[in-house]
Amino acid sequence: MGKVGPVEPPPFTTTRVPDLPIPVPSPPPALYPTWYAPQPASIFPNLSLPSGFIFGVATSAYQVEGATKMEGKGPTTWDWASRQPDFIQDNTTADVTDLQYYLYKEDAARVAAIGVTAHSFSISWARIFPFGVAGSPINQLGIDHYSDLIDYHWSVGVEPVVTLFHWDTPLALVAYYGGFTSPQIVDDFVKYTINIILMMIPPRYTFNEPSVYCGWVGSYPFTMADISLAPGVNSSTANYQCAYNLVKAHAGAVRAFRALNISGEIAYKNNDFIGTAWRSNSTQDAIAVERHAAFGIGLYADPIYTTGDWPDIVKETVPSDYLPRFTEEETKEIAGTADFFAIDAYASQYIAAPPNGIEACATNMSDPLWPNCNSVMLYDSNAGWAVGPSPDPASNSWLQATPQNLRGYLKELQTRWPTDKMFISEFGFDEPFENDRTEMYQITEDATTTNYFMTNLGEVLLAIHEDGIPLMGTFSWGMIDNAEWNYGLEPKFGIQHVNYSTLERTYKRAAYALCKSQHSPTITHI
Ligand code: NOJ
């Protein structure tokens, strides 16, 4: 499709086979004196992770694969969007990034070597159906690629955990009918799902972070005339139409999976948090927390886990020509279409009511905070202290290290959408200023990220043992540095560094800390 323009070719185009075993250099010295901060081996010496606890890492196709135009792949919305003026903050593309498309063997073996037991990755729909639509030609090279990738993961002892859709919509579907803003997507997604199950593997997740994805579709550059929204949809209604179609696509895919009678459990990756009132004595802030929960996690989790319908707060605020209502039959088809709860638990912060009050905002569609009518606050209301350390300035609008809030956050989830099996499907941090460093000994010393993982994992242990949260595994984002969407290559979320000239990978301190926490003599599996 000519719309994308020239694509940077990869430096090589065959799958590299690593020599095994992968050498793992000796671990770094202790970060602090033991009296100051616990070493991984001494966090709660008497507590153990449950037997079979999954220690995973995560990636997604667009962010790590590169090989954008290789082996029959069709273009995706992100291949196109990454070329639109002023969209990617550092003007990079993901044309090559980590070239995991050809380096997946090395990547799987490298995480296996440090004790990781699972890799959560996504399949690029446009590699299977370059034209997106059901009934269009299937790209056998794409099937062969992912089949080999899956087999190789098993062969090195890393469980492949598949997400069907991590935001990289086939561009053809957007050009044909407006992608997820059109109800036509439902059938195409269900047929794509069935093909993956029959030809490859039962997926663990349908969608990654639906609210973030649907948040994009109504904004620049996705609303530009030359890629189009569905007829009758505009930038104000696009994200609601997307939510409606996406929930139906999820439910349709899960029902199709269940009808095949193939064993496996399926859900989707939730994101966001419930939060706590910014001013603890403010009733308005307490209501704002409920609005945040309803318009955030609740928009998807209420239909799928509990009622089959949108949260009441949402229905009371957003008219049906924005957010279509489900029929009674659809409600029945949607409720219960997830076998467990997965949360991308990055951070949990404060929530405040709008300055003019919730009522004034909720009843005024031109209020800048309508319809959610709440704001996330990254500092406290008393002295203005941050909720937690900031990440790299390149992505600091949403992320902070907030381990002290994790247990409360998980408890809130469990109260609202009870489950007997929960996963932290992603958590992670981008080390401040890492992109400015040139020396490897400085790059690998990712102290803030190490602290993020260690403190959150300590709270995971307490959440399991003290709060009874049925956490069965965690997935660290990311397995390697990668293309952070509109922020580009600058934020460094990887537990391994990637040299974008040579493509060489190097373990950072965080990788060792994670692996030592798993293998330490005191944090053993029970
Ligand atoms: C969650 C998203 O799923 C992933 O794509 C992103 O890179 C990380 N958060 C970090 O922002």
PDB file of C-alpha atoms in Angstrom, residues 87-347:
ATOM      1  CA  PHE A  87       3.728  12.510  15.787  1.00  0.00           C
ATOM      2  CA  ILE A  88       6.703  10.491  17.038  1.00  0.00           C
ATOM      3  CA  GLN A  89       8.439  12.639  19.640  1.00  0.00           C
ATOM      4  CA  ASP A  90      12.003  11.762  18.591  1.00  0.00           C
ATOM      5  CA  ASN A  91      11.223  11.287  14.877  1.00  0.00           C
ATOM      6  CA  THR A  92      12.167   7.611  14.896  1.00  0.00           C
ATOM      7  CA  THR A  93      10.226   4.766  13.282  1.00  0.00           C
ATOM      8  CA  ALA A  94       9.925   1.139  14.339  1.00  0.00           C
ATOM      9  CA  ASP A  95      11.041  -0.085  10.906  1.00  0.00           C
ATOM     10  CA  VAL A  96      14.006  -1.949  12.436  1.00  0.00           C
ATOM     11  CA  THR A  97      13.979  -1.409  16.249  1.00  0.00           C
ATOM     12  CA  ASP A  98      15.130  -4.701  17.813  1.00  0.00           C
ATOM     13  CA  LEU A  99      14.660  -6.808  14.691  1.00  0.00           C
ATOM     14  CA  GLN A 100      13.143  -9.472  16.896  1.00  0.00           C
ATOM     15  CA  TYR A 101      11.503 -10.803  13.738  1.00  0.00           C
ATOM     16  CA  TYR A 102      14.888 -12.373  12.924  1.00  0.00           C
ATOM     17  CA  LEU A 103      16.385 -12.422  16.429  1.00  0.00           C
ATOM     18  CA  TYR A 104      13.604 -14.181  18.357  1.00  0.00           C
ATOM     19  CA  LYS A 105      15.740 -17.242  19.021  1.00  0.00           C
ATOM     20  CA  GLU A 106      18.431 -15.180  20.669  1.00  0.00           C
ATOM     21  CA  ASP A 107      15.835 -13.195  22.626  1.00  0.00           C
ATOM     22  CA  ALA A 108      14.037 -16.291  23.903  1.00  0.00           C
ATOM     23  CA  ALA A 109      17.317 -18.003  24.819  1.00  0.00           C
ATOM     24  CA  ARG A 110      18.657 -14.913  26.576  1.00  0.00           C
ATOM     25  CA  VAL A 111      15.663 -14.643  28.905  1.00  0.00           C
ATOM     26  CA  ALA A 112      15.644 -18.400  29.474  1.00  0.00           C
ATOM     27  CA  ALA A 113      19.281 -18.087  30.553  1.00  0.00           C
ATOM     28  CA  ILE A 114      18.343 -15.750  33.415  1.00  0.00           C
ATOM     29  CA  GLY A 115      15.430 -17.863  34.641  1.00  0.00           C
ATOM     30  CA  VAL A 116      12.447 -16.268  32.888  1.00  0.00           C
ATOM     31  CA  THR A 117       9.652 -18.792  32.339  1.00  0.00           C
ATOM     32  CA  ALA A 118       7.297 -16.989  29.925  1.00  0.00           C
ATOM     33  CA  HIS A 119       7.296 -14.386  27.151  1.00  0.00           C
ATOM     34  CA  SER A 120       4.123 -12.440  26.475  1.00  0.00           C
ATOM     35  CA  PHE A 121       4.243 -11.170  22.886  1.00  0.00           C
ATOM     36  CA  SER A 122       1.708 -10.208  20.237  1.00  0.00           C
ATOM     37  CA  ILE A 123       0.999 -11.494  16.776  1.00  0.00           C
ATOM     38  CA  SER A 124       0.826  -8.837  14.096  1.00  0.00           C
ATOM     39  CA  TRP A 125      -2.552  -9.329  12.391  1.00  0.00           C
ATOM     40  CA  ALA A 126      -1.134  -7.826   9.173  1.00  0.00           C
ATOM     41  CA  ARG A 127       1.491 -10.582   9.007  1.00  0.00           C
ATOM     42  CA  ILE A 128      -1.300 -13.196   8.904  1.00  0.00           C
ATOM     43  CA  PHE A 129      -3.903 -11.266   6.886  1.00  0.00           C
ATOM     44  CA  PRO A 130      -2.006  -8.517   5.010  1.00  0.00           C
ATOM     45  CA  PHE A 131      -5.391  -7.151   3.855  1.00  0.00           C
ATOM     46  CA  GLY A 132      -7.018  -7.720   7.246  1.00  0.00           C
ATOM     47  CA  VAL A 133     -10.411  -8.911   6.102  1.00  0.00           C
ATOM     48  CA  ALA A 134     -11.580 -12.475   6.619  1.00  0.00           C
ATOM     49  CA  GLY A 135     -11.537 -14.350   3.349  1.00  0.00           C
ATOM     50  CA  SER A 136      -8.578 -12.362   2.008  1.00  0.00           C
ATOM     51  CA  PRO A 137      -5.353 -14.312   1.318  1.00  0.00           C
ATOM     52  CA  ILE A 138      -3.523 -15.716   4.316  1.00  0.00           C
ATOM     53  CA  ASN A 139       0.217 -15.093   4.397  1.00  0.00           C
ATOM     54  CA  GLN A 140       1.778 -18.514   4.968  1.00  0.00           C
ATOM     55  CA  LEU A 141       5.167 -16.949   5.731  1.00  0.00           C
ATOM     56  CA  GLY A 142       3.598 -15.169   8.680  1.00  0.00           C
ATOM     57  CA  ILE A 143       2.067 -18.399   9.980  1.00  0.00           C
ATOM     58  CA  ASP A 144       5.396 -20.216   9.553  1.00  0.00           C
ATOM     59  CA  HIS A 145       7.234 -17.428  11.350  1.00  0.00           C
ATOM     60  CA  TYR A 146       5.086 -17.393  14.465  1.00  0.00           C
ATOM     61  CA  SER A 147       4.805 -21.195  14.524  1.00  0.00           C
ATOM     62  CA  ASP A 148       8.581 -21.474  14.598  1.00  0.00           C
ATOM     63  CA  LEU A 149       8.840 -18.700  17.177  1.00  0.00           C
ATOM     64  CA  ILE A 150       6.348 -20.533  19.408  1.00  0.00           C
ATOM     65  CA  ASP A 151       8.144 -23.881  19.019  1.00  0.00           C
ATOM     66  CA  TYR A 152      11.503 -22.311  19.740  1.00  0.00           C
ATOM     67  CA  HIS A 153      10.209 -20.715  22.931  1.00  0.00           C
ATOM     68  CA  TRP A 154       8.977 -24.096  24.168  1.00  0.00           C
ATOM     69  CA  SER A 155      12.305 -25.678  23.226  1.00  0.00           C
ATOM     70  CA  VAL A 156      14.228 -23.319  25.535  1.00  0.00           C
ATOM     71  CA  GLY A 157      11.694 -23.609  28.354  1.00  0.00           C
ATOM     72  CA  VAL A 158       9.918 -20.273  27.870  1.00  0.00           C
ATOM     73  CA  GLU A 159       6.129 -20.404  27.653  1.00  0.00           C
ATOM     74  CA  PRO A 160       4.767 -18.404  24.695  1.00  0.00           C
ATOM     75  CA  VAL A 161       1.907 -16.181  25.866  1.00  0.00           C
ATOM     76  CA  VAL A 162       0.060 -14.764  22.877  1.00  0.00           C
ATOM     77  CA  THR A 163      -1.872 -11.517  22.525  1.00  0.00           C
ATOM     78  CA  LEU A 164      -3.910 -11.265  19.324  1.00  0.00           C
ATOM     79  CA  PHE A 165      -3.966  -7.509  19.069  1.00  0.00           C
ATOM     80  CA  HIS A 166      -1.529  -4.994  20.508  1.00  0.00           C
ATOM     81  CA  TRP A 167      -2.698  -1.860  18.637  1.00  0.00           C
ATOM     82  CA  ASP A 168      -1.162  -2.501  15.177  1.00  0.00           C
ATOM     83  CA  THR A 169      -4.357  -2.565  13.106  1.00  0.00           C
ATOM     84  CA  PRO A 170      -3.934  -3.679   9.483  1.00  0.00           C
ATOM     85  CA  LEU A 171      -4.026  -0.387   7.567  1.00  0.00           C
ATOM     86  CA  ALA A 172      -6.256  -1.981   4.937  1.00  0.00           C
ATOM     87  CA  LEU A 173      -9.080  -2.365   7.486  1.00  0.00           C
ATOM     88  CA  VAL A 174      -8.924   1.306   8.320  1.00  0.00           C
ATOM     89  CA  ALA A 175      -8.937   2.235   4.657  1.00  0.00           C
ATOM     90  CA  TYR A 176     -11.823  -0.166   3.853  1.00  0.00           C
ATOM     91  CA  TYR A 177     -14.211   0.702   6.645  1.00  0.00           C
ATOM     92  CA  GLY A 178     -12.597   2.702   9.475  1.00  0.00           C
ATOM     93  CA  GLY A 179     -11.045  -0.141  11.506  1.00  0.00           C
ATOM     94  CA  PHE A 180     -12.359  -0.402  15.047  1.00  0.00           C
ATOM     95  CA  THR A 181     -14.719   2.514  14.561  1.00  0.00           C
ATOM     96  CA  SER A 182     -16.849   0.231  12.361  1.00  0.00           C
ATOM     97  CA  PRO A 183     -18.932  -2.783  13.467  1.00  0.00           C
ATOM     98  CA  GLN A 184     -17.475  -4.635  10.472  1.00  0.00           C
ATOM     99  CA  ILE A 185     -14.315  -5.242  12.491  1.00  0.00           C
ATOM    100  CA  VAL A 186     -16.089  -7.737  14.765  1.00  0.00           C
ATOM    101  CA  ASP A 187     -16.432 -10.471  12.181  1.00  0.00           C
ATOM    102  CA  ASP A 188     -12.932  -9.938  10.813  1.00  0.00           C
ATOM    103  CA  PHE A 189     -11.400 -10.128  14.302  1.00  0.00           C
ATOM    104  CA  VAL A 190     -13.317 -13.288  15.172  1.00  0.00           C
ATOM    105  CA  LYS A 191     -12.189 -14.985  11.944  1.00  0.00           C
ATOM    106  CA  TYR A 192      -8.588 -13.887  12.541  1.00  0.00           C
ATOM    107  CA  THR A 193      -8.822 -15.413  16.043  1.00  0.00           C
ATOM    108  CA  ILE A 194     -10.160 -18.722  14.742  1.00  0.00           C
ATOM    109  CA  ASN A 195      -7.327 -18.911  12.209  1.00  0.00           C
ATOM    110  CA  ILE A 196      -4.694 -18.346  14.886  1.00  0.00           C
ATOM    111  CA  ILE A 197      -6.223 -21.018  17.111  1.00  0.00           C
ATOM    112  CA  LEU A 198      -6.542 -23.588  14.348  1.00  0.00           C
ATOM    113  CA  MET A 199      -3.220 -22.914  12.676  1.00  0.00           C
ATOM    114  CA  MET A 200      -1.008 -22.028  15.646  1.00  0.00           C
ATOM    115  CA  ILE A 201      -1.923 -21.698  19.293  1.00  0.00           C
ATOM    116  CA  PRO A 202      -4.779 -20.692  21.577  1.00  0.00           C
ATOM    117  CA  PRO A 203      -4.140 -17.051  22.522  1.00  0.00           C
ATOM    118  CA  ARG A 204      -4.026 -15.982  26.154  1.00  0.00           C
ATOM    119  CA  TYR A 205      -5.270 -12.475  25.432  1.00  0.00           C
ATOM    120  CA  THR A 206      -7.530 -10.973  22.808  1.00  0.00           C
ATOM    121  CA  PHE A 207      -6.682  -7.296  23.295  1.00  0.00           C
ATOM    122  CA  ASN A 208      -3.924  -5.301  24.926  1.00  0.00           C
ATOM    123  CA  GLU A 209      -5.108  -2.294  26.948  1.00  0.00           C
ATOM    124  CA  PRO A 210      -8.324  -1.542  25.039  1.00  0.00           C
ATOM    125  CA  SER A 211      -8.903   1.855  26.628  1.00  0.00           C
ATOM    126  CA  VAL A 212      -5.498   3.139  25.538  1.00  0.00           C
ATOM    127  CA  TYR A 213      -6.045   1.785  22.044  1.00  0.00           C
ATOM    128  CA  CYS A 214      -9.525   3.282  21.696  1.00  0.00           C
ATOM    129  CA  GLY A 215      -8.214   6.531  23.177  1.00  0.00           C
ATOM    130  CA  TRP A 216      -5.952   6.868  20.145  1.00  0.00           C
ATOM    131  CA  VAL A 217      -8.482   6.355  17.361  1.00  0.00           C
ATOM    132  CA  GLY A 218     -10.161   9.732  17.792  1.00  0.00           C
ATOM    133  CA  SER A 219      -6.962  11.768  17.833  1.00  0.00           C
ATOM    134  CA  TYR A 220      -4.152  12.891  15.557  1.00  0.00           C
ATOM    135  CA  PRO A 221      -2.993  11.375  13.304  1.00  0.00           C
ATOM    136  CA  PHE A 222      -5.641   8.621  13.251  1.00  0.00           C
ATOM    137  CA  THR A 223      -8.451  10.979  12.346  1.00  0.00           C
ATOM    138  CA  MET A 224      -6.720  12.365   9.265  1.00  0.00           C
ATOM    139  CA  ALA A 225      -8.954  12.203   6.219  1.00  0.00           C
ATOM    140  CA  ASP A 226      -6.727   9.875   4.267  1.00  0.00           C
ATOM    141  CA  ILE A 227      -7.102   6.936   6.607  1.00  0.00           C
ATOM    142  CA  SER A 228     -10.706   7.527   7.684  1.00  0.00           C
ATOM    143  CA  LEU A 229     -13.170   6.758  10.419  1.00  0.00           C
ATOM    144  CA  ALA A 230     -16.325   4.740   9.746  1.00  0.00           C
ATOM    145  CA  PRO A 231     -19.263   6.631   8.151  1.00  0.00           C
ATOM    146  CA  GLY A 232     -21.088   8.747  10.712  1.00  0.00           C
ATOM    147  CA  VAL A 233     -18.212   8.586  13.231  1.00  0.00           C
ATOM    148  CA  ASN A 234     -16.194  11.697  14.106  1.00  0.00           C
ATOM    149  CA  SER A 235     -13.289  12.469  16.385  1.00  0.00           C
ATOM    150  CA  SER A 236     -15.625  13.040  19.351  1.00  0.00           C
ATOM    151  CA  THR A 237     -17.448   9.733  19.010  1.00  0.00           C
ATOM    152  CA  ALA A 238     -14.628   7.534  17.637  1.00  0.00           C
ATOM    153  CA  ASN A 239     -13.307   6.229  20.946  1.00  0.00           C
ATOM    154  CA  TYR A 240     -16.786   5.184  22.153  1.00  0.00           C
ATOM    155  CA  GLN A 241     -17.652   3.459  18.888  1.00  0.00           C
ATOM    156  CA  CYS A 242     -14.295   1.724  19.163  1.00  0.00           C
ATOM    157  CA  ALA A 243     -15.049   0.572  22.735  1.00  0.00           C
ATOM    158  CA  TYR A 244     -18.409  -0.836  21.616  1.00  0.00           C
ATOM    159  CA  ASN A 245     -16.981  -2.724  18.642  1.00  0.00           C
ATOM    160  CA  LEU A 246     -13.932  -3.909  20.586  1.00  0.00           C
ATOM    161  CA  VAL A 247     -15.989  -5.386  23.446  1.00  0.00           C
ATOM    162  CA  LYS A 248     -18.110  -7.229  20.883  1.00  0.00           C
ATOM    163  CA  ALA A 249     -15.007  -8.410  19.012  1.00  0.00           C
ATOM    164  CA  HIS A 250     -13.516  -9.689  22.284  1.00  0.00           C
ATOM    165  CA  ALA A 251     -16.700 -11.501  23.272  1.00  0.00           C
ATOM    166  CA  GLY A 252     -17.140 -12.954  19.777  1.00  0.00           C
ATOM    167  CA  ALA A 253     -13.541 -14.212  19.729  1.00  0.00           C
ATOM    168  CA  VAL A 254     -13.820 -15.805  23.186  1.00  0.00           C
ATOM    169  CA  ARG A 255     -17.102 -17.489  22.318  1.00  0.00           C
ATOM    170  CA  ALA A 256     -15.614 -18.794  19.071  1.00  0.00           C
ATOM    171  CA  PHE A 257     -12.634 -20.147  21.038  1.00  0.00           C
ATOM    172  CA  ARG A 258     -14.874 -21.857  23.570  1.00  0.00           C
ATOM    173  CA  ALA A 259     -16.987 -23.360  20.787  1.00  0.00           C
ATOM    174  CA  LEU A 260     -13.893 -25.068  19.402  1.00  0.00           C
ATOM    175  CA  ASN A 261     -13.511 -27.025  22.658  1.00  0.00           C
ATOM    176  CA  ILE A 262      -9.766 -26.600  22.713  1.00  0.00           C
ATOM    177  CA  SER A 263      -8.293 -26.266  26.179  1.00  0.00           C
ATOM    178  CA  GLY A 264      -6.856 -22.953  27.248  1.00  0.00           C
ATOM    179  CA  GLU A 265      -7.806 -19.862  29.217  1.00  0.00           C
ATOM    180  CA  ILE A 266      -8.369 -16.468  27.694  1.00  0.00           C
ATOM    181  CA  ALA A 267      -8.853 -12.883  28.854  1.00  0.00           C
ATOM    182  CA  TYR A 268      -7.598  -9.443  27.788  1.00  0.00           C
ATOM    183  CA  LYS A 269      -5.022  -7.100  29.292  1.00  0.00           C
ATOM    184  CA  ASN A 270      -6.644  -4.431  31.456  1.00  0.00           C
ATOM    185  CA  ASN A 271      -4.848  -1.204  32.181  1.00  0.00           C
ATOM    186  CA  ASP A 272      -5.266   1.822  34.429  1.00  0.00           C
ATOM    187  CA  PHE A 273      -5.906   1.858  38.203  1.00  0.00           C
ATOM    188  CA  ILE A 274      -8.673   2.789  40.612  1.00  0.00           C
ATOM    189  CA  GLY A 275      -6.745   5.465  42.513  1.00  0.00           C
ATOM    190  CA  THR A 276      -7.343   7.267  45.786  1.00  0.00           C
ATOM    191  CA  ALA A 277      -8.961  10.634  46.516  1.00  0.00           C
ATOM    192  CA  TRP A 278      -6.476  13.472  46.112  1.00  0.00           C
ATOM    193  CA  ARG A 279      -7.937  15.350  49.101  1.00  0.00           C
ATOM    194  CA  SER A 280      -8.808  12.653  51.605  1.00  0.00           C
ATOM    195  CA  ASN A 281     -11.657  14.692  53.126  1.00  0.00           C
ATOM    196  CA  SER A 282     -13.262  15.665  49.793  1.00  0.00           C
ATOM    197  CA  THR A 283     -16.523  13.990  48.782  1.00  0.00           C
ATOM    198  CA  GLN A 284     -16.057  15.355  45.263  1.00  0.00           C
ATOM    199  CA  ASP A 285     -12.682  13.607  44.975  1.00  0.00           C
ATOM    200  CA  ALA A 286     -14.208  10.378  46.298  1.00  0.00           C
ATOM    201  CA  ILE A 287     -16.840  10.569  43.544  1.00  0.00           C
ATOM    202  CA  ALA A 288     -14.088  11.377  41.047  1.00  0.00           C
ATOM    203  CA  VAL A 289     -12.373   8.100  42.014  1.00  0.00           C
ATOM    204  CA  GLU A 290     -15.577   6.239  41.121  1.00  0.00           C
ATOM    205  CA  ARG A 291     -15.733   8.061  37.787  1.00  0.00           C
ATOM    206  CA  HIS A 292     -12.129   7.203  37.105  1.00  0.00           C
ATOM    207  CA  ALA A 293     -12.853   3.534  37.823  1.00  0.00           C
ATOM    208  CA  ALA A 294     -15.966   3.549  35.629  1.00  0.00           C
ATOM    209  CA  PHE A 295     -14.457   5.317  32.617  1.00  0.00           C
ATOM    210  CA  GLY A 296     -11.131   3.499  32.972  1.00  0.00           C
ATOM    211  CA  ILE A 297     -11.014  -0.202  33.845  1.00  0.00           C
ATOM    212  CA  GLY A 298     -14.782  -0.414  34.313  1.00  0.00           C
ATOM    213  CA  LEU A 299     -15.676   0.486  30.738  1.00  0.00           C
ATOM    214  CA  TYR A 300     -14.345  -2.904  29.639  1.00  0.00           C
ATOM    215  CA  ALA A 301     -14.269  -4.926  32.854  1.00  0.00           C
ATOM    216  CA  ASP A 302     -17.902  -4.303  33.856  1.00  0.00           C
ATOM    217  CA  PRO A 303     -19.286  -5.717  30.582  1.00  0.00           C
ATOM    218  CA  ILE A 304     -16.803  -8.576  30.363  1.00  0.00           C
ATOM    219  CA  TYR A 305     -16.465  -9.656  34.020  1.00  0.00           C
ATOM    220  CA  THR A 306     -19.698  -8.679  35.726  1.00  0.00           C
ATOM    221  CA  THR A 307     -22.846  -7.153  34.225  1.00  0.00           C
ATOM    222  CA  GLY A 308     -22.445  -7.536  30.468  1.00  0.00           C
ATOM    223  CA  ASP A 309     -23.190  -3.813  30.280  1.00  0.00           C
ATOM    224  CA  TRP A 310     -21.465  -0.440  30.528  1.00  0.00           C
ATOM    225  CA  PRO A 311     -21.032   1.034  34.025  1.00  0.00           C
ATOM    226  CA  ASP A 312     -24.051   3.097  35.158  1.00  0.00           C
ATOM    227  CA  ILE A 313     -21.931   6.242  35.595  1.00  0.00           C
ATOM    228  CA  VAL A 314     -20.923   5.988  31.945  1.00  0.00           C
ATOM    229  CA  LYS A 315     -24.481   5.429  30.730  1.00  0.00           C
ATOM    230  CA  GLU A 316     -25.733   8.373  32.786  1.00  0.00           C
ATOM    231  CA  THR A 317     -23.154  10.683  31.208  1.00  0.00           C
ATOM    232  CA  VAL A 318     -22.536   9.582  27.635  1.00  0.00           C
ATOM    233  CA  PRO A 319     -25.474   9.596  25.192  1.00  0.00           C
ATOM    234  CA  SER A 320     -26.194   6.527  23.085  1.00  0.00           C
ATOM    235  CA  ASP A 321     -25.288   8.236  19.802  1.00  0.00           C
ATOM    236  CA  TYR A 322     -21.757   8.416  21.221  1.00  0.00           C
ATOM    237  CA  LEU A 323     -21.653   5.067  23.002  1.00  0.00           C
ATOM    238  CA  PRO A 324     -24.119   2.545  21.543  1.00  0.00           C
ATOM    239  CA  ARG A 325     -26.040   0.510  24.141  1.00  0.00           C
ATOM    240  CA  PHE A 326     -25.956  -3.271  24.146  1.00  0.00           C
ATOM    241  CA  THR A 327     -29.163  -5.208  23.499  1.00  0.00           C
ATOM    242  CA  GLU A 328     -30.227  -7.735  26.108  1.00  0.00           C
ATOM    243  CA  GLU A 329     -28.933 -10.523  23.922  1.00  0.00           C
ATOM    244  CA  GLU A 330     -25.543  -8.834  23.451  1.00  0.00           C
ATOM    245  CA  THR A 331     -25.307  -8.352  27.209  1.00  0.00           C
ATOM    246  CA  LYS A 332     -25.687 -12.094  27.705  1.00  0.00           C
ATOM    247  CA  GLU A 333     -23.092 -12.802  25.047  1.00  0.00           C
ATOM    248  CA  ILE A 334     -20.550 -10.448  26.603  1.00  0.00           C
ATOM    249  CA  ALA A 335     -20.819 -11.241  30.335  1.00  0.00           C
ATOM    250  CA  GLY A 336     -18.360 -13.867  31.520  1.00  0.00           C
ATOM    251  CA  THR A 337     -16.105 -13.832  28.470  1.00  0.00           C
ATOM    252  CA  ALA A 338     -12.830 -13.898  30.436  1.00  0.00           C
ATOM    253  CA  ASP A 339     -11.326 -16.772  32.403  1.00  0.00           C
ATOM    254  CA  PHE A 340      -9.028 -14.718  34.627  1.00  0.00           C
ATOM    255  CA  PHE A 341      -8.068 -11.101  35.354  1.00  0.00           C
ATOM    256  CA  ALA A 342      -4.929  -9.573  33.854  1.00  0.00           C
ATOM    257  CA  ILE A 343      -3.775  -6.088  34.763  1.00  0.00           C
ATOM    258  CA  ASP A 344      -0.940  -3.979  33.413  1.00  0.00           C
ATOM    259  CA  ALA A 345      -0.155  -2.656  36.883  1.00  0.00           C
ATOM    260  CA  TYR A 346       2.362   0.113  36.266  1.00  0.00           C
ATOM    261  CA  ALA A 347       1.326   2.693  38.844  1.00  0.00           C
TER     262      ALA A 347
END
